[in-house]
Coordinates of C-alpha atoms and ligand atoms in Angstrom, one line a residue:
M1 CA -0.1 0.0 0.2
I2 CA 1.3 3.2 -1.3
K3 CA 1.6 5.9 2.1
A4 CA 0.6 9.3 0.4
K5 CA 2.6 12.4 0.6
K6 CA 0.8 15.4 1.4
S7 CA 4.0 17.5 0.7
L8 CA 3.9 16.4 -2.9
G9 CA 0.3 17.1 -3.4
Q10 CA -0.5 13.1 -3.9
N11 CA -3.9 12.6 -4.6
F12 CA -4.6 9.9 -6.9
L13 CA -7.3 9.4 -8.7
V14 CA -9.4 6.4 -8.1
D15 CA -12.5 7.0 -9.8
T16 CA -12.6 4.9 -13.2
N17 CA -15.5 7.0 -14.4
V18 CA -13.4 10.1 -14.5
L19 CA -9.8 8.4 -15.6
E20 CA -12.0 7.2 -18.8
K21 CA -13.4 10.8 -19.2
I22 CA -9.9 12.5 -19.2
V23 CA -8.5 10.4 -21.8
N24 CA -11.5 10.9 -24.2
V25 CA -10.8 15.0 -23.9
I26 CA -9.1 14.3 -26.9
Q27 CA -7.3 12.2 -29.7
I28 CA -4.4 9.8 -28.2
K29 CA -3.8 7.3 -30.8
E30 CA -0.6 8.0 -32.6
K31 CA 0.5 10.9 -30.9
N32 CA 3.2 12.0 -28.2
I33 CA 2.0 12.3 -24.8
L34 CA 3.9 13.9 -21.6
E35 CA 2.3 13.0 -18.5
I36 CA 2.7 15.3 -15.3
G37 CA 2.6 13.5 -12.1
P38 CA 1.8 10.3 -12.9
G39 CA 1.5 8.7 -9.0
T40 CA 0.8 5.0 -9.2
G41 CA -0.1 5.2 -12.7
A42 CA -3.7 5.3 -12.9
L43 CA -4.2 7.7 -15.4
T44 CA -0.8 6.5 -17.5
S45 CA -2.6 2.7 -18.0
Y46 CA -5.9 4.7 -19.5
I47 CA -3.8 6.6 -21.4
L48 CA -1.5 3.7 -22.8
K49 CA -4.8 1.6 -23.9
K50 CA -5.7 4.3 -26.1
K51 CA -2.0 3.4 -28.0
P52 CA 0.0 6.7 -28.1
K53 CA 2.9 6.9 -30.4
K54 CA 5.2 8.0 -27.4
L55 CA 4.5 8.1 -23.7
I56 CA 6.8 10.3 -21.7
V57 CA 5.7 11.0 -18.1
V58 CA 7.7 13.2 -15.2
E59 CA 7.4 11.7 -11.5
K60 CA 9.2 13.6 -8.8
D61 CA 8.6 10.7 -6.1
K62 CA 12.1 8.4 -6.3
N63 CA 9.7 5.6 -5.2
L64 CA 6.9 6.0 -7.6
A65 CA 9.2 6.8 -10.4
Q66 CA 10.6 2.8 -9.7
K67 CA 7.5 1.4 -9.6
L68 CA 6.4 2.8 -12.5
Y69 CA 9.4 1.6 -14.6
Q70 CA 8.8 -1.3 -13.4
N71 CA 5.4 -1.5 -14.1
F72 CA 5.4 -0.4 -17.2
K73 CA 8.7 -1.4 -18.5
E74 CA 9.7 0.0 -22.2
E75 CA 6.2 0.9 -22.6
V76 CA 6.7 4.4 -20.9
T77 CA 9.7 6.9 -20.7
V78 CA 10.0 7.7 -17.4
I79 CA 11.7 10.7 -16.0
N80 CA 12.1 11.0 -12.3
K81 CA 12.8 14.7 -11.6
D82 CA 11.4 18.0 -10.8
I83 CA 8.9 19.3 -13.3
L84 CA 9.7 22.8 -12.4
E85 CA 12.9 21.8 -13.2
I86 CA 12.6 20.3 -16.9
D87 CA 13.3 22.6 -20.1
E88 CA 9.9 21.0 -21.8
N89 CA 11.3 22.3 -25.3
S90 CA 14.2 20.1 -25.7
L91 CA 12.1 17.1 -24.5
I92 CA 11.7 16.0 -27.9
K93 CA 11.3 17.2 -31.7
E94 CA 7.3 16.8 -32.3
K95 CA 4.8 18.0 -30.4
F96 CA 3.2 16.9 -26.8
T97 CA -0.2 16.2 -25.8
V98 CA 0.3 16.9 -22.1
F99 CA -1.9 15.0 -19.4
G100 CA -1.8 15.8 -15.7
N101 CA -3.8 16.0 -12.5
L102 CA -1.0 18.4 -11.5
P103 CA -0.2 18.6 -7.6
Y104 CA -1.8 21.5 -6.5
N105 CA 0.4 23.3 -4.4
I106 CA 2.7 23.9 -7.5
S107 CA -0.2 23.8 -10.5
T108 CA 0.1 27.4 -10.9
E109 CA 3.7 27.4 -11.1
I110 CA 3.9 24.8 -13.7
L111 CA 1.2 26.1 -16.1
S112 CA 2.8 29.8 -15.6
K113 CA 6.3 28.8 -16.5
W114 CA 4.8 26.8 -19.4
I115 CA 3.5 30.0 -21.0
V116 CA 6.4 32.4 -19.5
N117 CA 9.2 29.9 -21.0
L118 CA 7.3 29.9 -24.6
K119 CA 9.9 30.4 -27.2
D120 CA 9.4 30.4 -30.9
G121 CA 6.4 28.5 -31.3
F122 CA 4.4 25.9 -29.2
W123 CA 5.8 22.4 -28.2
F124 CA 2.7 21.2 -26.8
D125 CA -1.0 20.5 -29.0
Y126 CA -2.7 20.8 -26.2
L127 CA -2.6 20.5 -22.2
V128 CA -5.5 18.6 -20.5
L129 CA -4.7 19.2 -17.1
M130 CA -6.5 19.1 -13.1
F131 CA -6.6 21.6 -11.1
Q132 CA -8.2 22.6 -7.6
K133 CA -11.8 24.0 -8.4
E134 CA -11.2 27.5 -7.3
V135 CA -8.0 27.7 -9.0
A136 CA -9.6 27.0 -11.9
N137 CA -12.6 29.1 -12.2
R138 CA -9.6 32.2 -11.8
I139 CA -8.0 30.5 -14.5
I140 CA -10.9 30.8 -16.7
S141 CA -12.7 34.0 -15.6
D142 CA -13.4 36.5 -18.1
F143 CA -12.8 40.5 -16.9
N144 CA -15.3 42.3 -14.7
T145 CA -15.4 39.5 -12.4
S146 CA -13.9 38.9 -8.9
T147 CA -12.2 36.1 -10.0
Y148 CA -10.3 37.7 -12.9
G149 CA -7.0 38.7 -12.2
R150 CA -3.1 37.9 -13.1
L151 CA -3.9 34.1 -13.6
S152 CA -6.3 34.5 -16.0
I153 CA -4.3 37.7 -18.0
L154 CA -1.1 35.5 -18.6
V155 CA -3.3 32.2 -19.7
N156 CA -5.6 34.4 -22.1
W157 CA -2.0 35.6 -23.6
K158 CA -1.5 32.5 -25.3
L159 CA -4.0 30.2 -25.0
K160 CA -7.4 29.3 -25.1
V161 CA -9.4 27.4 -22.2
V162 CA -12.6 25.7 -21.2
K163 CA -13.5 23.8 -18.2
V164 CA -14.2 20.0 -19.3
C165 CA -15.9 19.0 -16.2
D166 CA -15.9 19.5 -12.0
I167 CA -14.8 16.5 -10.2
K168 CA -15.3 15.7 -6.6
P169 CA -13.5 14.3 -3.5
F170 CA -14.7 11.1 -3.7
S171 CA -13.0 10.8 -7.0
F172 CA -9.7 10.4 -5.3
F173 CA -7.8 8.7 -2.7
P174 CA -7.1 10.5 -0.5
K175 CA -9.5 12.4 -0.7
P176 CA -9.2 16.2 -1.0
K177 CA -10.4 18.6 0.6
V178 CA -11.4 20.9 -2.3
D179 CA -13.4 20.1 -5.5
S180 CA -11.3 20.1 -8.7
S181 CA -12.0 20.5 -12.1
L182 CA -10.7 19.7 -15.4
L183 CA -9.2 22.0 -18.4
L184 CA -8.5 21.6 -22.0
F185 CA -6.0 24.8 -23.2
T186 CA -4.9 25.0 -26.5
P187 CA -2.4 27.9 -27.8
K188 CA -3.7 30.8 -29.8
N189 CA -3.1 31.5 -33.5
K190 CA -3.1 35.0 -32.7
I191 CA -0.8 36.2 -30.0
F192 CA -0.3 39.5 -28.8
K193 CA 3.3 40.4 -29.2
I194 CA 5.1 41.2 -25.9
H195 CA 9.3 41.2 -26.0
N196 CA 9.4 39.7 -22.3
P197 CA 6.3 38.4 -20.5
K198 CA 8.2 38.9 -17.2
N199 CA 6.9 42.5 -18.1
L200 CA 3.5 41.1 -18.4
E201 CA 3.8 40.1 -15.1
K202 CA 5.3 43.3 -13.8
V203 CA 2.5 45.1 -15.0
T204 CA -0.4 43.2 -13.5
R205 CA 1.4 42.8 -10.1
V206 CA 0.9 46.4 -9.4
F207 CA -2.3 46.9 -11.0
F208 CA -3.9 44.0 -9.0
S209 CA -2.0 44.4 -5.8
H210 CA -4.7 46.4 -4.7
R211 CA -7.9 45.2 -6.6
R212 CA -10.4 47.0 -4.6
K213 CA -8.6 50.3 -5.7
M214 CA -9.3 52.7 -8.4
L215 CA -6.7 52.4 -11.4
R216 CA -4.7 55.4 -10.2
K217 CA -2.3 54.8 -8.1
P218 CA -0.8 51.7 -10.1
F219 CA -0.6 53.8 -13.0
N220 CA 0.8 56.5 -12.0
Q221 CA 3.3 54.3 -9.9
L222 CA 4.1 52.2 -13.5
F223 CA 3.3 55.4 -16.4
N224 CA 4.0 58.5 -14.0
G225 CA 0.4 59.8 -15.0
D226 CA 1.1 60.1 -19.1
Q227 CA -2.1 61.2 -20.5
R228 CA -1.3 59.9 -24.2
I229 CA -1.0 57.0 -22.7
L230 CA -4.9 57.0 -21.1
D231 CA -6.4 58.8 -24.2
R232 CA -4.6 55.8 -26.3
L233 CA -6.1 52.8 -24.6
K234 CA -9.2 54.8 -23.2
I235 CA -8.3 54.2 -19.6
N236 CA -10.5 55.3 -17.0
L237 CA -8.7 55.7 -13.7
N238 CA -11.8 55.6 -11.5
L239 CA -12.2 52.1 -12.2
R240 CA -10.7 48.9 -11.1
P241 CA -7.9 46.7 -11.8
Q242 CA -10.6 43.7 -13.0
N243 CA -12.9 46.2 -15.2
L244 CA -10.0 46.3 -17.8
D245 CA -10.2 43.5 -20.5
F246 CA -7.0 41.3 -21.3
E247 CA -5.9 43.4 -24.3
T248 CA -5.6 46.7 -22.2
Y249 CA -3.5 44.5 -20.4
Y250 CA -1.1 43.5 -23.3
Q251 CA -1.5 46.9 -24.5
L252 CA -0.5 48.5 -21.2
T253 CA 2.9 45.8 -21.0
R254 CA 3.5 46.9 -24.2
E255 CA 3.8 50.7 -23.1
Y256 CA 5.7 49.6 -20.9
E257 CA 7.6 48.0 -22.6
N258 CA 8.2 51.5 -24.8
L259 CA 8.8 53.3 -22.4
R260 CA 12.3 51.6 -21.3
S261 CA 13.2 50.4 -24.5
Ligands
SAM301 N1 -1.6 11.4 -11.8 C1 -1.8 10.2 -10.6 C2 -3.2 10.0 -10.7 O1 -3.8 10.9 -10.9 O2 -3.6 9.4 -10.0 C3 -1.1 11.2 -9.6 C4 -1.9 13.0 -9.4 S1 -0.8 13.7 -7.5 C5 -2.5 14.5 -7.6 C6 0.3 14.5 -8.3 C7 1.5 13.8 -8.5 O3 2.7 14.8 -9.0 C8 2.0 12.6 -7.5 O4 2.4 11.3 -7.6 C9 2.9 13.6 -7.4 O5 4.4 12.7 -6.5 C10 3.7 13.9 -8.4 N2 4.7 15.4 -8.2 C11 4.3 16.1 -7.1 N3 5.6 17.4 -7.4 C12 6.0 17.0 -9.0 C13 7.1 18.2 -9.6 N4 7.3 18.9 -8.8 N5 7.2 17.2 -10.9 C14 6.8 16.5 -11.3 N6 5.8 15.8 -10.3 C15 5.6 16.4 -8.8

């Protein structure tokens, strides 16, 4: 019997209906699949049944990685590493479809890293990822909502995202305290040009540091009250950070970059 490690966010999927549902979200047959945090290999087995071209799994837990290797042998390439330390761009030359019931303590860090690190083009065609429901709702939220913020703005910059379904705690062992949601991400065709994603992170960090306050203070902090920018982007400083749409944050980032170039 495997003892789940809380520090590694180990809540293993045990619900066969959910496992079946996940592998039917998109085509797996003949595709290169990357699975993040395979744990005991439940989802891995369901992926294999769909006959992928190649399946690579990344598992940080050494004991679990060893068991996966013993169970799946050459059917699966097991990488015993921290996903945050892997350069995904170097894994394989063809595109991946990514699956992951992510460790919830680092799920947003993983997703943000993938977006920020994208170089020329995408190394994946789809991401099918499980998040804590509250985090998933933040990722998919639109402007003018209380959950809109830095995460949705960063994700929406490069990816389209839809919620596939919500999943209850009893589908896992041990049962988590929170509900979960499965999200499907696909790369966008047209991406707003920002030179350095760190600038988008900086701009949204400053604007959302006081989400209930008006835009005046963060705007002045970043742009020294520049009226031309306000006119160009048609921003009303009496609004709140959540009232500016995605595009406006990308344009603000470009203005910020122009000021520094
Ligand atoms: N996919 C399995 C399932 O659905 O039953 C397990 C999912 S569990 C929520 C998260 C898995 O990610 C665990 O197996 C854990 O050991 C692994 N993990 C945690 N942190 C990791 C990291 N930084 N890099 C790679 N794997 C990690």
